Short mmCIF file of C-alpha atoms and ligand atoms in Angstrom, two decimals:
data_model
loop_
_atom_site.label_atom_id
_atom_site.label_comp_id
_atom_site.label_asym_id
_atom_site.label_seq_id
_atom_site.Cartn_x
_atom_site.Cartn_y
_atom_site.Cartn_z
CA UNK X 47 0.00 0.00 0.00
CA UNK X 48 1.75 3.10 -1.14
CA UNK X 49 -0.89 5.66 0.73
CA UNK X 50 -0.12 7.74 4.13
CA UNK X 51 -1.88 6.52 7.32
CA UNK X 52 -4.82 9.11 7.63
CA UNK X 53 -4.17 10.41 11.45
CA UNK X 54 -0.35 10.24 10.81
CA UNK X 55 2.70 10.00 8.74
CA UNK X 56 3.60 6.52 8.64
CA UNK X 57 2.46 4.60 5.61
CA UNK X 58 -1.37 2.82 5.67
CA UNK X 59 -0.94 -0.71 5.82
CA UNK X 60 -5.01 -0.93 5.54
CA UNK X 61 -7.84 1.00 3.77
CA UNK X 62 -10.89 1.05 6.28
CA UNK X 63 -13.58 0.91 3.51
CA UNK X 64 -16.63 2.32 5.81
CA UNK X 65 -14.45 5.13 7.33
CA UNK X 66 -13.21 5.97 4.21
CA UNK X 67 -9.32 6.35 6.31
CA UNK X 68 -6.09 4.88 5.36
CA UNK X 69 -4.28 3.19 8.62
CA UNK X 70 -1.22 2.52 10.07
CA UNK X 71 -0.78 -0.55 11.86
CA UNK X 72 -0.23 1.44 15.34
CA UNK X 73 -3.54 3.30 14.15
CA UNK X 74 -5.34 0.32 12.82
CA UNK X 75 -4.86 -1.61 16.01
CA UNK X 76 -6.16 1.59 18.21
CA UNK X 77 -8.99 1.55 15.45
CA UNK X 78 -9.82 -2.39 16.07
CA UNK X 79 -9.36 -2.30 19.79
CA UNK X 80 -11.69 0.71 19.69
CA UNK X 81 -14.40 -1.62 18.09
CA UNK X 82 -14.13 -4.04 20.76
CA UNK X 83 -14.39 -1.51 23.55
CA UNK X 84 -17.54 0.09 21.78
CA UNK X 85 -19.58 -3.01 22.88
CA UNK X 86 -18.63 -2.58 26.41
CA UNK X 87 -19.51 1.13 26.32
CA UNK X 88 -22.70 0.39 24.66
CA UNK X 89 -23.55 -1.25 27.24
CA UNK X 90 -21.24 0.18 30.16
CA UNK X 91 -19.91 -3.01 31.34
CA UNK X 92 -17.09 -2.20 33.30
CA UNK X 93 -13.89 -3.45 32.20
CA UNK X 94 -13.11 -5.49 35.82
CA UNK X 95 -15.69 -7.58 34.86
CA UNK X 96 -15.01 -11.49 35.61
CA UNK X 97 -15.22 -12.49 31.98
CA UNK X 98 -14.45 -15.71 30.53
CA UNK X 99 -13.30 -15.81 27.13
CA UNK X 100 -14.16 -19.10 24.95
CA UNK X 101 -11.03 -19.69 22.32
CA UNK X 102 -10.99 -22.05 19.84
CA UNK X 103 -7.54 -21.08 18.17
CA UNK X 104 -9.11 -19.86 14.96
CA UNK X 105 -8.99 -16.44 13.62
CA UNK X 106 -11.85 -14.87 15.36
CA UNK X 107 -11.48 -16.09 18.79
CA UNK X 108 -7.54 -15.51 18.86
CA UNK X 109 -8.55 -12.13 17.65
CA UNK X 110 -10.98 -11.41 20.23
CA UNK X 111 -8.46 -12.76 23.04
CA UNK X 112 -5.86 -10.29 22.24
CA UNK X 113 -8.21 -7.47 21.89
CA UNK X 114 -9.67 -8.08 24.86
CA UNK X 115 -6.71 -8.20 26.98
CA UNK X 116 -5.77 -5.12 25.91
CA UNK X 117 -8.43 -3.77 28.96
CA UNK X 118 -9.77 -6.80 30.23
CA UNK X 119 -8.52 -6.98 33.84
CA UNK X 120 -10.22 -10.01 34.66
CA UNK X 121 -10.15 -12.61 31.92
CA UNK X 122 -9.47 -16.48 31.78
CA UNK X 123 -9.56 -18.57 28.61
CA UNK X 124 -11.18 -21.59 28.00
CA UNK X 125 -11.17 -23.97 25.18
CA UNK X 126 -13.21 -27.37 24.41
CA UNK X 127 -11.33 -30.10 23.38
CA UNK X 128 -13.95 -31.99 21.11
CA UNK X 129 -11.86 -35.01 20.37
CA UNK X 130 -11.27 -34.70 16.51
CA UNK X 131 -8.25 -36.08 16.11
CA UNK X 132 -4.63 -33.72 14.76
CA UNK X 133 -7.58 -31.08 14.24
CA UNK X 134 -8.06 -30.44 18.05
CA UNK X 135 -4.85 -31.33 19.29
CA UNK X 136 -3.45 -27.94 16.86
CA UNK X 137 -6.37 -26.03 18.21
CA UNK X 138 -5.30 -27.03 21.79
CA UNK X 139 -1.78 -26.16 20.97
CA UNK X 140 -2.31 -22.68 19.32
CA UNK X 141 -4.52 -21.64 22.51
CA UNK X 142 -1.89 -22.41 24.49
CA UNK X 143 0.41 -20.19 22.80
CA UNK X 144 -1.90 -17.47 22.80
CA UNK X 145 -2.89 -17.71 26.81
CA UNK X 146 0.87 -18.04 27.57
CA UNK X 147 1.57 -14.69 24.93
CA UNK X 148 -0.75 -13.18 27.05
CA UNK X 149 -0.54 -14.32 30.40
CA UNK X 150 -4.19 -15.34 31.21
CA UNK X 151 -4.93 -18.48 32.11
CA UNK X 152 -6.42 -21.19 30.51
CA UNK X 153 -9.36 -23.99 31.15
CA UNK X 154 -9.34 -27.05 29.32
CA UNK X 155 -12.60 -28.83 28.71
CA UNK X 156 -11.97 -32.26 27.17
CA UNK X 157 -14.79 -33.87 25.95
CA UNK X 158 -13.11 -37.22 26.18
CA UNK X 159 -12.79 -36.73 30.05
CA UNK X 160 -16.67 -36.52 30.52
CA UNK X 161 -17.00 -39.67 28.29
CA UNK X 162 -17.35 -38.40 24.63
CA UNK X 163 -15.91 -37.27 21.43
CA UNK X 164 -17.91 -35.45 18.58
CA UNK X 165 -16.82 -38.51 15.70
CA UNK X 166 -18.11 -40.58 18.30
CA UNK X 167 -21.26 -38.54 18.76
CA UNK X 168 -21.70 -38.01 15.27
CA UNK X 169 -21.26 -41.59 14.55
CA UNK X 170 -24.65 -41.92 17.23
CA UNK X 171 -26.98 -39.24 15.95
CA UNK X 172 -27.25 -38.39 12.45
CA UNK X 173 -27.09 -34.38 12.50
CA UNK X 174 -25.52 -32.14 10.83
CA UNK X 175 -21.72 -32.01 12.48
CA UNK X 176 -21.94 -28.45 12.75
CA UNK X 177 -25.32 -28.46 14.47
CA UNK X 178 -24.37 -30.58 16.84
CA UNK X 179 -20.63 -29.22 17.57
CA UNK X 180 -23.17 -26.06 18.13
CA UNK X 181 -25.04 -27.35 20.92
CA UNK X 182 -22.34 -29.10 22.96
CA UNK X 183 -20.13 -26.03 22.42
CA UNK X 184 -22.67 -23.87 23.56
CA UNK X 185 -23.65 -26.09 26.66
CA UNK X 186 -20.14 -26.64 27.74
CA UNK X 187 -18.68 -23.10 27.74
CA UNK X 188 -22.31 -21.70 29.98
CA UNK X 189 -21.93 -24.50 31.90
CA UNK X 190 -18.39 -24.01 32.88
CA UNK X 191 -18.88 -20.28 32.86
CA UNK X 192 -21.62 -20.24 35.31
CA UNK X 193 -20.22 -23.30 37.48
CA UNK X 194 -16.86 -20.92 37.68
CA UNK X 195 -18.92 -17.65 38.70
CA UNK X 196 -17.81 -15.80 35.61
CA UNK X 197 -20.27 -12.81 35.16
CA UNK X 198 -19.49 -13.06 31.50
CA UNK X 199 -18.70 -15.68 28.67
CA UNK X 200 -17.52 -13.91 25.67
CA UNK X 201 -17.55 -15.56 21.95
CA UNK X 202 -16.11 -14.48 18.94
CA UNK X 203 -18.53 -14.19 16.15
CA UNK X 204 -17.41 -11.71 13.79
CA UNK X 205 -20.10 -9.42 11.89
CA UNK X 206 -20.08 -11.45 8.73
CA UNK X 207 -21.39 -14.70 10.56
CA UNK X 208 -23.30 -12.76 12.80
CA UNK X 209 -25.29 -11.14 9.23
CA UNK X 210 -24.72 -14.83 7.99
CA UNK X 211 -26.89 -16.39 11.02
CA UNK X 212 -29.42 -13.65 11.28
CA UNK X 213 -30.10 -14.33 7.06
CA UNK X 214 -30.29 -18.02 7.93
CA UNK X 215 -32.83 -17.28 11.22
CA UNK X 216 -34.92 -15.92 8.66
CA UNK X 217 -35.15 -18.49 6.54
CA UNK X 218 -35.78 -21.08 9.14
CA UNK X 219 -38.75 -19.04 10.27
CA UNK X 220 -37.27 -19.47 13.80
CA UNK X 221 -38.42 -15.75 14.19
CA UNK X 222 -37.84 -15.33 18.05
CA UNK X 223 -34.55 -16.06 17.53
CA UNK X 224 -33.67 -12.43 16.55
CA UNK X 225 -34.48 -11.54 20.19
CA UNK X 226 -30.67 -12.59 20.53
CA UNK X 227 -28.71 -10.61 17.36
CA UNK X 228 -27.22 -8.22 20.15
CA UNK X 229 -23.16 -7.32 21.08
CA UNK X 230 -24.38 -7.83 24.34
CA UNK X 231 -27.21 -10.44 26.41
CA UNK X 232 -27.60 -9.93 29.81
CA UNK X 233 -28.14 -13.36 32.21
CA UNK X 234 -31.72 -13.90 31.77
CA UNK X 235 -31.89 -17.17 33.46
CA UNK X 236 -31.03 -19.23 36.57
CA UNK X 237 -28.04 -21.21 35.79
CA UNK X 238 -26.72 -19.02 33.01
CA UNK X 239 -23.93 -16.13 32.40
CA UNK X 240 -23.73 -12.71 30.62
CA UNK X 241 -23.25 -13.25 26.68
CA UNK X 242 -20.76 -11.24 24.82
CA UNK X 243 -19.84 -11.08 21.60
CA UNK X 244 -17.28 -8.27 21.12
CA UNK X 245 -16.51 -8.85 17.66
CA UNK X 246 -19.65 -7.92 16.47
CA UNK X 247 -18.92 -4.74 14.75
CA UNK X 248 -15.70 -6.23 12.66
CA UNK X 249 -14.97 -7.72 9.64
CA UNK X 250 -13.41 -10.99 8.93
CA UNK X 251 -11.13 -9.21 6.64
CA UNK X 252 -10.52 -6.70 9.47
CA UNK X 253 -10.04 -9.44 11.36
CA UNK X 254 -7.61 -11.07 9.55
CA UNK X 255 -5.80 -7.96 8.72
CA UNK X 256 -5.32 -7.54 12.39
CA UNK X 257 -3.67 -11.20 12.84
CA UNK X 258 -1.42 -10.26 9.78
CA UNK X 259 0.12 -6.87 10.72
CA UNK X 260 0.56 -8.20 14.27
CA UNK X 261 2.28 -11.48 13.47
CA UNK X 262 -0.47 -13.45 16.13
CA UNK X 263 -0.57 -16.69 15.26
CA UNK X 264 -3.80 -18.92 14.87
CA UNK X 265 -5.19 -21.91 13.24
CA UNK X 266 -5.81 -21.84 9.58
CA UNK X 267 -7.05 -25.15 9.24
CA UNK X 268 -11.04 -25.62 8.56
CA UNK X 269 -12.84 -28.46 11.00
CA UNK X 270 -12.61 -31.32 9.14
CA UNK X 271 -15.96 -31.60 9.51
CA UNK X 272 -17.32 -27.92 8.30
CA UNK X 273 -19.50 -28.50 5.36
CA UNK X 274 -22.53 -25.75 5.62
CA UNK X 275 -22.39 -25.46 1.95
CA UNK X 276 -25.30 -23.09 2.16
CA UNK X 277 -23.88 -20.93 4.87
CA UNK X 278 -21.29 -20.21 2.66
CA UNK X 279 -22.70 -18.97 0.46
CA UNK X 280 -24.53 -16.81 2.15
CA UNK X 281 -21.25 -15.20 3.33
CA UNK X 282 -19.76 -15.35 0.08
CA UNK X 283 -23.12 -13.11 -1.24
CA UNK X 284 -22.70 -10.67 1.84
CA UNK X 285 -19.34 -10.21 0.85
CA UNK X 286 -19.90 -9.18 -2.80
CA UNK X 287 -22.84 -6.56 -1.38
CA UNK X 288 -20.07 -5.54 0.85
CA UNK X 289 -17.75 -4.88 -1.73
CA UNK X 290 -20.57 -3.03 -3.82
CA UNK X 291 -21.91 -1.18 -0.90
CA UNK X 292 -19.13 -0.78 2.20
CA UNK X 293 -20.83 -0.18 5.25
CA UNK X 294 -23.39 -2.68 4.59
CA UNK X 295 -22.56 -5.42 6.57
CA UNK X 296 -22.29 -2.88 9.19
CA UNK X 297 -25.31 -1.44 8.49
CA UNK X 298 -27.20 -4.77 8.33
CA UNK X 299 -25.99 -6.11 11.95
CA UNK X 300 -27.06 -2.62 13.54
CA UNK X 301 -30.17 -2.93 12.10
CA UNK X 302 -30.24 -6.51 13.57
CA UNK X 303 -30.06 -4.71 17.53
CA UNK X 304 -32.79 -2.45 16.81
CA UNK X 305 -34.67 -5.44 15.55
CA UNK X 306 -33.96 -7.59 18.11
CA UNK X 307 -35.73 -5.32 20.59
CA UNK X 308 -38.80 -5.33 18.90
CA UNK X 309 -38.91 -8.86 19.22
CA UNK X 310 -41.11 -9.05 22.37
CA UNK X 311 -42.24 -12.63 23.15
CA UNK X 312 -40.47 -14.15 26.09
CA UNK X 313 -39.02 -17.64 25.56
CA UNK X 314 -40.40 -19.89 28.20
CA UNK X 315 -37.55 -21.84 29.65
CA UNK X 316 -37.79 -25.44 32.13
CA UNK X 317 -34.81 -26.69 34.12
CA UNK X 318 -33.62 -29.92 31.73
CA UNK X 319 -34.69 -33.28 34.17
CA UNK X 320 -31.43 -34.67 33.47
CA UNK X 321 -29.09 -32.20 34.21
CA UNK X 322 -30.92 -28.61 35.75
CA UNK X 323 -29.67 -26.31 33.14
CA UNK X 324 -32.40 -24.29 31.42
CA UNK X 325 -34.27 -26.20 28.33
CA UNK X 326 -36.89 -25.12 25.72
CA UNK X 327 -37.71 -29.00 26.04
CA UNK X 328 -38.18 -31.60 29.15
CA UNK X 329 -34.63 -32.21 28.46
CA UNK X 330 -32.27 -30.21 27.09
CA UNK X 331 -30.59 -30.83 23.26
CA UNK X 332 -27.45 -31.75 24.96
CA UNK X 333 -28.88 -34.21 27.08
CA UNK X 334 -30.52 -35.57 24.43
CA UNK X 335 -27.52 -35.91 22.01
CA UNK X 336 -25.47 -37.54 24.67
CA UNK X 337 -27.87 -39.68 25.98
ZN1 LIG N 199 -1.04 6.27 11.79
ZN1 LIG N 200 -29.77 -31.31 30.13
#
C-alpha cells in the first residue's frame, strides 16, 4: 500500500472501507481495539468484569483474546477439546500459545474426560456435524462459565457470521430467535452467564488484517468436519454486497439490535430433568444428544 496513514505520517498498511481512512498498523490496532471496547460502552460493562473468554484457536477467537486483553482486567480462557483427532490437538496447541503470549490463564474442557468425542457422537446421531458441535459447544462453555462464577462468557462471532446467522434465522422461520442478534445479552436465566460477543462490529477481513500486521498466530485449518455449503454462500453473497456497498454489513448487523428489541415474546424456559440447566424442552438438546 503506497498511501499515508490518515491520522499520521507513517504509511497505511489498511484502507478502512466504511471510514473511508487509510491506517497505520499502530492506528489500525487503536482503530480495532476501539471496536471491541464500543460493545462494552454500549452497554457500560465495566472493564473489571469477571469475563471468561471461549477460544478455539481460529482467527476470530484468537482475535478477540488479544483485543480483549488489551483492557480486560479479569479474563481467563477456556477452550473445548472436542476429540477430533490432529484437528483439536493444533487447536489445543495454538490456545496455548496465545494464553501463555498473554498471560491469562487457561481452562481445558476435554470432551473425552466426561465420556465423549464429537466422531463418536456423530457416529450416534445423524445431524448435521456443525449443528451438533453447536449445541455441545454452547452447553459446555455456559456451563463451565456459570459453574466458575464468571459474570461473562464472551464468543467471537465476527459481523459477517453474525449477518450470515441472522439471514439463515430468517429463513428457518425461527423468528424469536432475533431476540438474541445483540453485542451484548444480559443473564436472563437461573443457571446461566452474561453473553458477549465483542466482535460484532468487525470484519473478517478486518479481522484477519489484524492477525497479519501483528504477526499473532492462529489456526488456519477448517474443521474437518465444516460443510454448511449453504452458509457459505450466504457469506460469500454478503461479501460481494459488501464490496458493492461498504458499510453494509455494518449497516445490516445494527439494524439486527434495533430489531432484536422489537422482538417481544419471552421464551419460556424449564430446568432440563437430566441435568438442571435451562431447556426449551423436558430435556435439554445436549442431554438428548449424549444420551
Ligand atoms: Zn497512523
Ligand atoms: Zn440437560
Amino acid at each position: 500500500m503506497n498511501e499515508k496513514c490518515s491520522k499520521c505520517e507513517k504509511e497505511a498498511v489498511k484502507f478502512v472501507e466504511w471510514k473511508k481512512k487509510y491506517y497505520c498498523k499502530e492506528h489500525f490496532n487503536q482503530y480495532f481495539i476501539g471496536q471491541v471496547r464500543k460493545v462494552f460502552d454500549m452497554y457500560k460493562i465495566p472493564s473489571d468484569k469477571k469475563i471468561c473468554v471461549a477460544i478455539s484457536g481460529g482467527k476470530d477467537s484468537v482475535s478477540m483474546a488479544y483485543a480483549l486483553s488489551k483492557f480486560c482486567k479479569n479474563l481467563e480462557a477456556v477452550h473445548i477439546d472436542l476429540g477430533i483427532g490432529e484437528y483439536s490437538r493444533k487447536s489445543l496447541g495454538i490456545t496455548e500459545e496465545i494464553c501463555k503470549n498473554l498471560g491469562i490463564k487457561l481452562n481445558v474442557i476435554k470432551l473425552k474426560e466426561i465420556g465423549y468425542t464429537l466422531p463418536g457422537l456423530l457416529q450416534k446421531k445423524k445431524m448435521i456435524p456443525c449443528k451438533i458441535c453447536g449445541i455441545v459447544k454452547r452447553y459446555l462453555l455456559n456451563k463451565f462459565a456459570y459453574e466458575n462464577n464468571f459474570e461473562i462468557l464472551a464468543t467471537g462471532q465476527n459481523m459477517n457470521d453474525i449477518a450470515m446467522h441472522a439471514i439463515n434465522t430468517i429463513y428457518s422461520s425461527y423468528l424469536i430467535g432475533l431476540k438474541n442478534f445483540k453485542p451484548f445479552l444480559p443473564k436472563d436465566k437461573e443457571k446461566t452467564v452474561a453473553l458477549i460477543r465483542p466482535l460484532f462490529f468487525l470484519s473478517e477481513d478486518e479481522i484477519e488484517t489484524f492477525l497479519r500486521i501483528n504477526g499473532i498466530p492462529y489456526l488456519k485449518e477448517k474443521c474437518p468436519y465444516s460443510e454448511e455449503a449453504f452458509s457459505t454462500k450466504i457469506k460469500e453473497t454478503l461479501s460481494i454486497l459488501e464490496k458493492e456497498k461498504p458499510g453494509f454489513l455494518r449497516k445490516f448487523v445494527s439494524s439486527l439490535i434495533k430489531l432484536s428489541d422489537l422482538v417481544k415474546i419471552d421464551i419460556k424456559t424449564k430446568s432440563c430433568k437430566k441435568c438442571g440447566f435451562p431447556s426449551l424442552n423436558d430435556v435439554c438438546s445436549f442431554c438428548k444428544i449424549v444420551k
